[in-house]
Amino acid sequence: APSVGLYIDGMPYFERSVVDLDIAGINGIEILRGPQGTLYGRNSTGGLINIYTYSPLEYQNTIAKLSYGSRNDLRLGLSHYQKLTQRLGLHVAGNYHRNDGFFRNIATGEKADNLKSANAEMGLAWQAAPLWTMRLNVLFDHSTQGGYPYGKYNATNNTVEVVNYNRYSSYRRNVLSAGLNWLYKGDKLHFNSQTSFQYSKDKQYIDQDFTPKDLYFVITGLKQTLVSQELTLRSANNNNRYHWIIGAFGFYQKLNNSVETQFITKDFATPKFYNNPTWGGAIYHQSTYDITKTLHASIGLRYDYERVGENYTANKYNLSTGLASNVQTATYKDHMHFNQITPRFTLSQQISANKMVYASIARGYKAGGYNVTSTTQKLPAYDPEYNWNYEIGAKLAFLNGTLQTEMSLFYIDWKHQQVTTTVPGVGNIINNAGHSNSKGFELSATYRPITSLELQANYGYTYAQFLYYKKSATVDFTGNMLPMVPKQTMSFVANYTLSNVAGLDKLMFNAALTSTGKIYWTEDNKLKQPFYALLNLKIAATKGRFTWEVWTKNTTNTHYMSYAFVSSAAFAQQGKPFMIGTSLVFKLNP
């Protein structure tokens, strides 16, 4: 199960390689913290992101966008929402994006991270009956890009050297997603059925030594087929004091991985193939009782079952001749079963229409699995991860509702946490840490002192530590900070809008400052990114159906690491530098 679940119009996205998509017509984004297994189909331990797009029955428009920026960054977008009849709506959309790349590989003389991508969407919405609605959404996405602009990390002065490896590395991906949703909204009951299908196929080519020497080259491929079905039945919002939801979720996911490592100087290659069929099911329920008109108590329970399979074969052949060697083909076949019951408890007090406080306790769970880059029978399996999440918080409004605030305190206690590390010559491996925890707080505020001005501020602090993690007899990471978890996150956003000024319908100014750090990249905490900040600016002028934008990203050209790891040496990818660009947007119905 993913740590953070992603749903787009009810469709679950399991694989990390398919979540980087350009989605047209986003109507809203909902972010839920902590385990959400008693409300949604696929279990997740760290929270949930729900993305909702416009229904053509409720929104009709035609939108076109052309954007151009630094490094020949070109974006084209077109979307159309139309009612074909009073009960049938259609939407179609397409996006195209290209970029020359930001970082030059001095060994090849070419940009290492050029990009081309395109996608197409189609959707139908049908009011089949007064209480029944159907939505069908289909998306196809293609991406071709140069990849892995990694340079050696210099710990002495905390800098990243230029990209310098001899073979061009790249990544190609195709994704097809389709979802069919049926929704019944009656006076007493709501019923929802979500059928989803996803197929993805990618291929990546990596100069694995990341040096000008011709030592190692790796070719990997991933093919995914996913089918899932979710059914939920819930009580309608009415005057009853008791509310409930019950659901069932089932899925089948087939992953075919291939990893071929070419040892150039030794003139041989080792292609390995991993077939991982996984299927599972879950039932979940949550009951909410209104103790008083303002005090609400909820209890939820979920049961998960998952079967994970592993079929592994390995070969060896000569690079110069292409002939197989006499080494016997390695094979390995196994499967594992996992099941778990996870509860959730919530108590909330609605003080007034815009003031509430809450407390929650939830059990989190991630099933175990196999490391697809492993070559031994002892290394492939990793155990399930368990945690308890404790949270208290409040949502409060002041100054006649012009100031909206949210605050929360959290504590997470992990057992057997799944931690990803890079093993030289093998790849990324998931290990289980014995015991770890995470504690911190989050604050957010939105202030609208006048109609034309909106100010937003967010701050989060997280202290995540290994309480016990003895990786081997000689390696002990107990007391170290968890990798990939920023200690602080901060953002400040200001929007100022003027109406009917200088012959324009609207003139908007936007400034957004985001800050992150410190981030430890490795379990030993030797490789880290200090606290840094990025400033984005935008001015938009609207006249009739047209809006013209001028924008900058990373306006101060801050240097930072977006990713780092240790293989044969420490390597890092620099964050994207300063960009400037302009966009033209057309809306048929502004």
GROMACS .gro file of C-alpha atoms in nm, residues 128-508:
model
  381
  128ALA     CA    1  -2.947   0.831  -1.572
  129ALA     CA    2  -3.238   0.895  -1.334
  130PRO     CA    3  -3.329   1.168  -1.085
  131LEU     CA    4  -3.123   0.998  -0.811
  132TRP     CA    5  -2.859   0.823  -1.026
  133THR     CA    6  -2.549   0.980  -1.185
  134MET     CA    7  -2.282   0.810  -1.394
  135ARG     CA    8  -1.933   0.944  -1.471
  136LEU     CA    9  -1.685   0.784  -1.710
  137ASN     CA   10  -1.331   0.923  -1.728
  138VAL     CA   11  -1.050   0.805  -1.954
  139LEU     CA   12  -0.694   0.944  -1.963
  140PHE     CA   13  -0.392   0.859  -2.177
  141ASP     CA   14  -0.051   1.008  -2.098
  142HIS     CA   15   0.283   0.977  -2.279
  143SER     CA   16   0.616   1.109  -2.153
  144THR     CA   17   0.967   1.094  -2.299
  145GLN     CA   18   1.248   1.262  -2.111
  146GLY     CA   19   1.615   1.265  -2.042
  147GLY     CA   20   1.677   1.154  -1.691
  148TYR     CA   21   1.891   1.152  -1.383
  149PRO     CA   22   2.094   1.476  -1.396
  150TYR     CA   23   2.304   1.364  -1.101
  151GLY     CA   24   2.637   1.518  -1.011
  152LYS     CA   25   2.885   1.427  -0.740
  153TYR     CA   26   2.815   1.588  -0.406
  154ASN     CA   27   3.099   1.782  -0.244
  155ALA     CA   28   3.047   1.765   0.132
  156THR     CA   29   3.325   2.014   0.207
  157ASN     CA   30   3.141   2.313   0.061
  158ASN     CA   31   2.793   2.155   0.028
  159THR     CA   32   2.784   2.185  -0.353
  160VAL     CA   33   2.685   1.958  -0.640
  161GLU     CA   34   2.927   1.914  -0.928
  162VAL     CA   35   2.816   1.929  -1.291
  163VAL     CA   36   2.655   1.629  -1.460
  164ASN     CA   37   2.937   1.423  -1.609
  165TYR     CA   38   2.866   1.071  -1.736
  166ASN     CA   39   2.931   0.924  -2.078
  167ARG     CA   40   2.603   0.754  -2.173
  168TYR     CA   41   2.273   0.930  -2.237
  169SER     CA   42   2.010   0.830  -1.980
  170SER     CA   43   1.638   0.853  -2.044
  171TYR     CA   44   1.288   0.757  -1.934
  172ARG     CA   45   0.975   0.673  -2.137
  173ARG     CA   46   0.627   0.614  -1.998
  174ASN     CA   47   0.274   0.543  -2.122
  175VAL     CA   48  -0.029   0.546  -1.891
  176LEU     CA   49  -0.390   0.456  -1.964
  177SER     CA   50  -0.645   0.509  -1.686
  178ALA     CA   51  -1.020   0.457  -1.699
  179GLY     CA   52  -1.281   0.491  -1.428
  180LEU     CA   53  -1.656   0.429  -1.416
  181ASN     CA   54  -1.851   0.574  -1.125
  182TRP     CA   55  -2.216   0.523  -1.034
  183LEU     CA   56  -2.364   0.742  -0.759
  184TYR     CA   57  -2.708   0.711  -0.602
  185LYS     CA   58  -2.819   0.992  -0.369
  186GLY     CA   59  -3.147   0.915  -0.198
  187ASP     CA   60  -3.317   1.076   0.097
  188LYS     CA   61  -3.194   0.807   0.336
  189LEU     CA   62  -2.906   0.630   0.160
  190HIS     CA   63  -2.613   0.714  -0.066
  191PHE     CA   64  -2.455   0.438  -0.276
  192ASN     CA   65  -2.130   0.464  -0.470
  193SER     CA   66  -1.965   0.219  -0.710
  194GLN     CA   67  -1.618   0.290  -0.850
  195THR     CA   68  -1.469   0.059  -1.114
  196SER     CA   69  -1.113   0.144  -1.217
  197PHE     CA   70  -0.860   0.016  -1.468
  198GLN     CA   71  -0.503   0.129  -1.522
  199TYR     CA   72  -0.228   0.014  -1.755
  200SER     CA   73   0.120   0.163  -1.751
  201LYS     CA   74   0.445   0.076  -1.922
  202ASP     CA   75   0.778   0.247  -1.876
  203LYS     CA   76   1.141   0.201  -1.970
  204GLN     CA   77   1.447   0.371  -1.826
  205TYR     CA   78   1.811   0.372  -1.932
  206ILE     CA   79   2.064   0.474  -1.666
  207ASP     CA   80   2.441   0.525  -1.673
  208GLN     CA   81   2.461   0.364  -1.331
  209ASP     CA   82   2.817   0.470  -1.243
  210PHE     CA   83   2.740   0.839  -1.319
  211THR     CA   84   3.100   0.899  -1.431
  212PRO     CA   85   3.275   0.952  -1.770
  213LYS     CA   86   3.410   0.597  -1.741
  214ASP     CA   87   3.216   0.327  -1.924
  215LEU     CA   88   3.154   0.093  -1.631
  216TYR     CA   89   2.786   0.011  -1.576
  217PHE     CA   90   2.466   0.070  -1.770
  218VAL     CA   91   2.123  -0.037  -1.645
  219ILE     CA   92   1.802  -0.086  -1.844
  220THR     CA   93   1.484  -0.128  -1.641
  221GLY     CA   94   1.124  -0.175  -1.744
  222LEU     CA   95   0.795  -0.181  -1.558
  223LYS     CA   96   0.459  -0.295  -1.688
  224GLN     CA   97   0.156  -0.256  -1.460
  225THR     CA   98  -0.201  -0.376  -1.497
  226LEU     CA   99  -0.443  -0.274  -1.223
  227VAL     CA  100  -0.813  -0.347  -1.181
  228SER     CA  101  -1.006  -0.235  -0.873
  229GLN     CA  102  -1.365  -0.219  -0.752
  230GLU     CA  103  -1.502  -0.020  -0.460
  231LEU     CA  104  -1.857  -0.023  -0.322
  232THR     CA  105  -1.975   0.209  -0.045
  233LEU     CA  106  -2.308   0.259   0.123
  234ARG     CA  107  -2.367   0.542   0.367
  235SER     CA  108  -2.647   0.712   0.549
  236ALA     CA  109  -2.764   1.042   0.405
  237ASN     CA  110  -2.710   1.361   0.600
  238ASN     CA  111  -3.032   1.407   0.792
  239ASN     CA  112  -3.154   1.486   1.138
  240ASN     CA  113  -3.072   1.142   1.279
  241ARG     CA  114  -2.808   1.129   1.550
  242TYR     CA  115  -2.648   0.818   1.404
  243HIS     CA  116  -2.450   0.825   1.077
  244TRP     CA  117  -2.261   0.538   0.919
  245ILE     CA  118  -2.064   0.420   0.618
  246ILE     CA  119  -1.979   0.067   0.509
  247GLY     CA  120  -1.759  -0.028   0.217
  248ALA     CA  121  -1.578  -0.306   0.036
  249PHE     CA  122  -1.271  -0.282  -0.185
  250GLY     CA  123  -1.096  -0.535  -0.404
  251PHE     CA  124  -0.806  -0.513  -0.647
  252TYR     CA  125  -0.573  -0.712  -0.867
  253GLN     CA  126  -0.237  -0.566  -0.966
  254LYS     CA  127   0.016  -0.734  -1.191
  255LEU     CA  128   0.368  -0.591  -1.203
  256ASN     CA  129   0.625  -0.714  -1.453
  257ASN     CA  130   0.968  -0.569  -1.378
  258SER     CA  131   1.287  -0.621  -1.575
  259VAL     CA  132   1.635  -0.508  -1.469
  260GLU     CA  133   1.934  -0.558  -1.696
  261THR     CA  134   2.274  -0.455  -1.560
  262GLN     CA  135   2.550  -0.428  -1.821
  263PHE     CA  136   2.905  -0.463  -1.689
  264ILE     CA  137   3.080  -0.289  -1.976
  265THR     CA  138   3.444  -0.357  -1.884
  266LYS     CA  139   3.368  -0.723  -1.813
  267ASP     CA  140   3.167  -0.762  -2.135
  268PHE     CA  141   2.860  -0.931  -1.989
  269ALA     CA  142   2.506  -0.842  -1.880
  270THR     CA  143   2.263  -0.991  -1.630
  271PRO     CA  144   1.896  -0.948  -1.726
  272LYS     CA  145   1.657  -1.025  -1.441
  273PHE     CA  146   1.279  -1.055  -1.456
  274TYR     CA  147   1.036  -1.012  -1.168
  275ASN     CA  148   0.668  -1.102  -1.198
  276ASN     CA  149   0.473  -0.973  -0.897
  277PRO     CA  150   0.099  -1.049  -0.899
  278THR     CA  151  -0.084  -0.897  -0.603
  279TRP     CA  152  -0.448  -0.916  -0.512
  280GLY     CA  153  -0.634  -0.810  -0.205
  281GLY     CA  154  -0.959  -0.710  -0.049
  282ALA     CA  155  -1.089  -0.504   0.239
  283ILE     CA  156  -1.411  -0.429   0.421
  284TYR     CA  157  -1.449  -0.120   0.635
  285HIS     CA  158  -1.707   0.056   0.847
  286GLN     CA  159  -1.735   0.381   1.040
  287SER     CA  160  -2.012   0.484   1.278
  288THR     CA  161  -2.066   0.839   1.401
  289TYR     CA  162  -2.299   0.926   1.687
  290ASP     CA  163  -2.404   1.279   1.778
  291ILE     CA  164  -2.380   1.272   2.158
  292THR     CA  165  -2.520   1.624   2.157
  293LYS     CA  166  -2.593   1.867   1.875
  294THR     CA  167  -2.228   1.976   1.884
  295LEU     CA  168  -2.037   1.675   2.023
  296HIS     CA  169  -1.970   1.388   1.781
  297ALA     CA  170  -1.796   1.055   1.835
  298SER     CA  171  -1.680   0.818   1.560
  299ILE     CA  172  -1.541   0.468   1.561
  300GLY     CA  173  -1.417   0.285   1.255
  301LEU     CA  174  -1.284  -0.061   1.179
  302ARG     CA  175  -1.114  -0.209   0.874
  303TYR     CA  176  -1.004  -0.557   0.775
  304ASP     CA  177  -0.738  -0.601   0.504
  305TYR     CA  178  -0.619  -0.910   0.323
  306GLU     CA  179  -0.341  -0.912   0.065
  307ARG     CA  180  -0.155  -1.182  -0.126
  308VAL     CA  181   0.178  -1.088  -0.286
  309GLY     CA  182   0.357  -1.317  -0.529
  310GLU     CA  183   0.711  -1.322  -0.664
  311ASN     CA  184   0.836  -1.508  -0.973
  312TYR     CA  185   1.203  -1.434  -1.042
  313THR     CA  186   1.434  -1.548  -1.320
  314ALA     CA  187   1.784  -1.435  -1.412
  315ASN     CA  188   2.006  -1.486  -1.714
  316LYS     CA  189   2.353  -1.388  -1.825
  317TYR     CA  190   2.487  -1.312  -2.172
  318ASN     CA  191   2.795  -1.176  -2.347
  319LEU     CA  192   2.762  -0.811  -2.454
  320SER     CA  193   2.990  -0.825  -2.757
  321THR     CA  194   2.841  -1.145  -2.903
  322GLY     CA  195   2.492  -1.143  -2.755
  323LEU     CA  196   2.528  -1.512  -2.675
  324ALA     CA  197   2.410  -1.660  -2.347
  325SER     CA  198   2.678  -1.789  -2.112
  326ASN     CA  199   2.691  -2.134  -1.960
  327VAL     CA  200   2.583  -1.997  -1.624
  328GLN     CA  201   2.263  -2.170  -1.513
  329THR     CA  202   1.954  -1.951  -1.513
  330ALA     CA  203   1.853  -1.852  -1.160
  331THR     CA  204   1.489  -1.891  -1.060
  332TYR     CA  205   1.290  -1.812  -0.749
  333LYS     CA  206   0.919  -1.838  -0.677
  334ASP     CA  207   0.732  -1.750  -0.361
  335HIS     CA  208   0.424  -1.579  -0.222
  336MET     CA  209   0.318  -1.420   0.107
  337HIS     CA  210  -0.015  -1.351   0.277
  338PHE     CA  211  -0.093  -1.050   0.496
  339ASN     CA  212  -0.403  -0.957   0.692
  340GLN     CA  213  -0.471  -0.693   0.953
  341ILE     CA  214  -0.751  -0.523   1.147
  342THR     CA  215  -0.709  -0.147   1.194
  343PRO     CA  216  -0.934   0.071   1.414
  344ARG     CA  217  -0.993   0.446   1.420
  345PHE     CA  218  -1.145   0.668   1.693
  346THR     CA  219  -1.245   1.034   1.660
  347LEU     CA  220  -1.409   1.285   1.894
  348SER     CA  221  -1.504   1.633   1.771
  349GLN     CA  222  -1.675   1.935   1.923
  350GLN     CA  223  -1.847   2.186   1.691
  351ILE     CA  224  -1.828   2.497   1.908
  352SER     CA  225  -2.003   2.714   1.648
  353ALA     CA  226  -2.055   2.723   1.272
  354ASN     CA  227  -1.689   2.811   1.213
  355LYS     CA  228  -1.515   2.679   1.525
  356MET     CA  229  -1.439   2.314   1.606
  357VAL     CA  230  -1.187   2.102   1.795
  358TYR     CA  231  -1.110   1.734   1.750
  359ALA     CA  232  -0.898   1.441   1.865
  360SER     CA  233  -0.827   1.118   1.680
  361ILE     CA  234  -0.643   0.788   1.726
  362ALA     CA  235  -0.586   0.563   1.426
  363ARG     CA  236  -0.397   0.245   1.350
  364GLY     CA  237  -0.190   0.247   1.029
  365TYR     CA  238  -0.074  -0.054   0.832
  366LYS     CA  239   0.125  -0.128   0.515
  367ALA     CA  240   0.155  -0.481   0.382
  368GLY     CA  241   0.496  -0.633   0.322
  369GLY     CA  242   0.636  -0.729  -0.014
  370TYR     CA  243   0.938  -0.814  -0.226
  371ASN     CA  244   1.237  -0.608  -0.333
  372VAL     CA  245   1.231  -0.645  -0.710
  373THR     CA  246   1.602  -0.558  -0.744
  374SER     CA  247   1.709  -0.840  -0.515
  375THR     CA  248   1.891  -1.152  -0.636
  376THR     CA  249   1.876  -1.376  -0.328
  377GLN     CA  250   1.603  -1.561  -0.145
  378LYS     CA  251   1.685  -1.397   0.187
  379LEU     CA  252   1.684  -1.034   0.077
  380PRO     CA  253   1.365  -0.993  -0.129
  381ALA     CA  254   1.101  -0.994   0.145
  382TYR     CA  255   1.029  -0.705   0.378
  383ASP     CA  256   0.777  -0.713   0.662
  384PRO     CA  257   0.457  -0.514   0.713
  385GLU     CA  258   0.474  -0.170   0.871
  386TYR     CA  259   0.252  -0.073   1.165
  387ASN     CA  260   0.188   0.257   1.337
  388TRP     CA  261  -0.040   0.436   1.578
  389ASN     CA  262  -0.135   0.795   1.490
  390TYR     CA  263  -0.246   1.040   1.760
  391GLU     CA  264  -0.371   1.386   1.666
  392ILE     CA  265  -0.550   1.677   1.830
  393GLY     CA  266  -0.643   1.993   1.649
  394ALA     CA  267  -0.876   2.285   1.597
  395LYS     CA  268  -1.033   2.485   1.317
  396LEU     CA  269  -1.115   2.835   1.432
  397ALA     CA  270  -1.242   3.155   1.269
  398PHE     CA  271  -1.201   3.508   1.401
  399LEU     CA  272  -1.274   3.867   1.299
  400ASN     CA  273  -1.618   3.789   1.156
  401GLY     CA  274  -1.481   3.500   0.953
  402THR     CA  275  -1.210   3.699   0.776
  403LEU     CA  276  -0.939   3.503   0.961
  404GLN     CA  277  -0.954   3.124   0.922
  405THR     CA  278  -0.705   2.915   1.120
  406GLU     CA  279  -0.618   2.549   1.160
  407MET     CA  280  -0.377   2.390   1.406
  408SER     CA  281  -0.284   2.035   1.497
  409LEU     CA  282  -0.044   1.837   1.714
  410PHE     CA  283   0.050   1.484   1.612
  411TYR     CA  284   0.250   1.187   1.732
  412ILE     CA  285   0.316   0.874   1.523
  413ASP     CA  286   0.465   0.558   1.670
  414TRP     CA  287   0.606   0.318   1.406
  415LYS     CA  288   0.698  -0.047   1.434
  416HIS     CA  289   0.893  -0.213   1.150
  417GLN     CA  290   0.881   0.104   0.941
  418GLN     CA  291   0.962   0.041   0.574
  419VAL     CA  292   1.270   0.247   0.481
  420THR     CA  293   1.409   0.273   0.127
  421THR     CA  294   1.788   0.277   0.086
  422THR     CA  295   2.028   0.257  -0.209
  423VAL     CA  296   2.257  -0.047  -0.221
  424PRO     CA  297   2.558  -0.016  -0.457
  425GLY     CA  298   2.534  -0.264  -0.742
  426VAL     CA  299   2.179  -0.366  -0.647
  427GLY     CA  300   1.953  -0.058  -0.649
  428ASN     CA  301   1.683   0.062  -0.412
  429ILE     CA  302   1.603  -0.182  -0.131
  430ILE     CA  303   1.330  -0.161   0.133
  431ASN     CA  304   1.435  -0.253   0.488
  432ASN     CA  305   1.238  -0.257   0.811
  433ALA     CA  306   1.349  -0.029   1.093
  434GLY     CA  307   1.276  -0.171   1.436
  435HIS     CA  308   1.109   0.126   1.604
  436SER     CA  309   1.072   0.493   1.511
  437ASN     CA  310   0.846   0.785   1.584
  438SER     CA  311   0.744   1.122   1.445
  439LYS     CA  312   0.604   1.416   1.636
  440GLY     CA  313   0.529   1.776   1.553
  441PHE     CA  314   0.267   2.035   1.479
  442GLU     CA  315   0.109   2.221   1.188
  443LEU     CA  316  -0.036   2.572   1.174
  444SER     CA  317  -0.220   2.745   0.891
  445ALA     CA  318  -0.406   3.073   0.855
  446THR     CA  319  -0.597   3.252   0.580
  447TYR     CA  320  -0.674   3.622   0.627
  448ARG     CA  321  -0.895   3.839   0.405
  449PRO     CA  322  -0.880   4.189   0.554
  450ILE     CA  323  -1.046   4.334   0.243
  451THR     CA  324  -1.221   4.175  -0.055
  452SER     CA  325  -0.925   4.225  -0.288
  453LEU     CA  326  -0.652   4.088  -0.059
  454GLU     CA  327  -0.594   3.732   0.062
  455LEU     CA  328  -0.300   3.625   0.278
  456GLN     CA  329  -0.210   3.263   0.356
  457ALA     CA  330   0.053   3.128   0.593
  458ASN     CA  331   0.143   2.767   0.673
  459TYR     CA  332   0.406   2.619   0.901
  460GLY     CA  333   0.487   2.260   0.990
  461TYR     CA  334   0.748   2.112   1.222
  462THR     CA  335   0.834   1.740   1.230
  463TYR     CA  336   1.084   1.557   1.448
  464ALA     CA  337   1.113   1.203   1.308
  465GLN     CA  338   1.371   0.969   1.462
  466PHE     CA  339   1.481   0.606   1.467
  467LEU     CA  340   1.429   0.486   1.825
  468TYR     CA  341   1.584   0.151   1.740
  469TYR     CA  342   1.734   0.056   1.406
  470LYS     CA  343   2.024  -0.187   1.416
  471LYS     CA  344   2.070  -0.265   1.049
  472SER     CA  345   2.347  -0.518   1.101
  473ALA     CA  346   2.597  -0.633   1.362
  474THR     CA  347   2.822  -0.337   1.280
  475VAL     CA  348   2.574  -0.072   1.156
  476ASP     CA  349   2.343   0.097   1.407
  477PHE     CA  350   2.127   0.397   1.310
  478THR     CA  351   1.948   0.422   1.645
  479GLY     CA  352   1.897   0.789   1.736
  480ASN     CA  353   1.934   0.914   1.378
  481MET     CA  354   1.668   1.119   1.201
  482LEU     CA  355   1.444   0.954   0.941
  483PRO     CA  356   1.555   1.022   0.582
  484MET     CA  357   1.334   1.209   0.336
  485VAL     CA  358   1.136   1.384   0.611
  486PRO     CA  359   1.182   1.765   0.617
  487LYS     CA  360   1.213   1.904   0.967
  488GLN     CA  361   1.036   2.227   0.872
  489THR     CA  362   0.796   2.330   0.595
  490MET     CA  363   0.673   2.685   0.555
  491SER     CA  364   0.478   2.886   0.298
  492PHE     CA  365   0.350   3.241   0.262
  493VAL     CA  366   0.112   3.336  -0.019
  494ALA     CA  367  -0.032   3.678  -0.101
  495ASN     CA  368  -0.301   3.748  -0.363
  496TYR     CA  369  -0.404   4.104  -0.443
  497THR     CA  370  -0.674   4.167  -0.705
  498LEU     CA  371  -0.789   4.498  -0.854
  499SER     CA  372  -1.114   4.519  -1.052
  500ASN     CA  373  -1.195   4.757  -1.337
  501VAL     CA  374  -0.858   4.930  -1.342
  502ALA     CA  375  -0.667   5.077  -1.640
  503GLY     CA  376  -0.923   4.943  -1.887
  504LEU     CA  377  -0.889   4.589  -1.751
  505ASP     CA  378  -1.158   4.374  -1.594
  506LYS     CA  379  -0.913   4.240  -1.339
  507LEU     CA  380  -0.546   4.281  -1.245
  508MET     CA  381  -0.401   4.021  -1.008
   0.00000   0.00000   0.00000
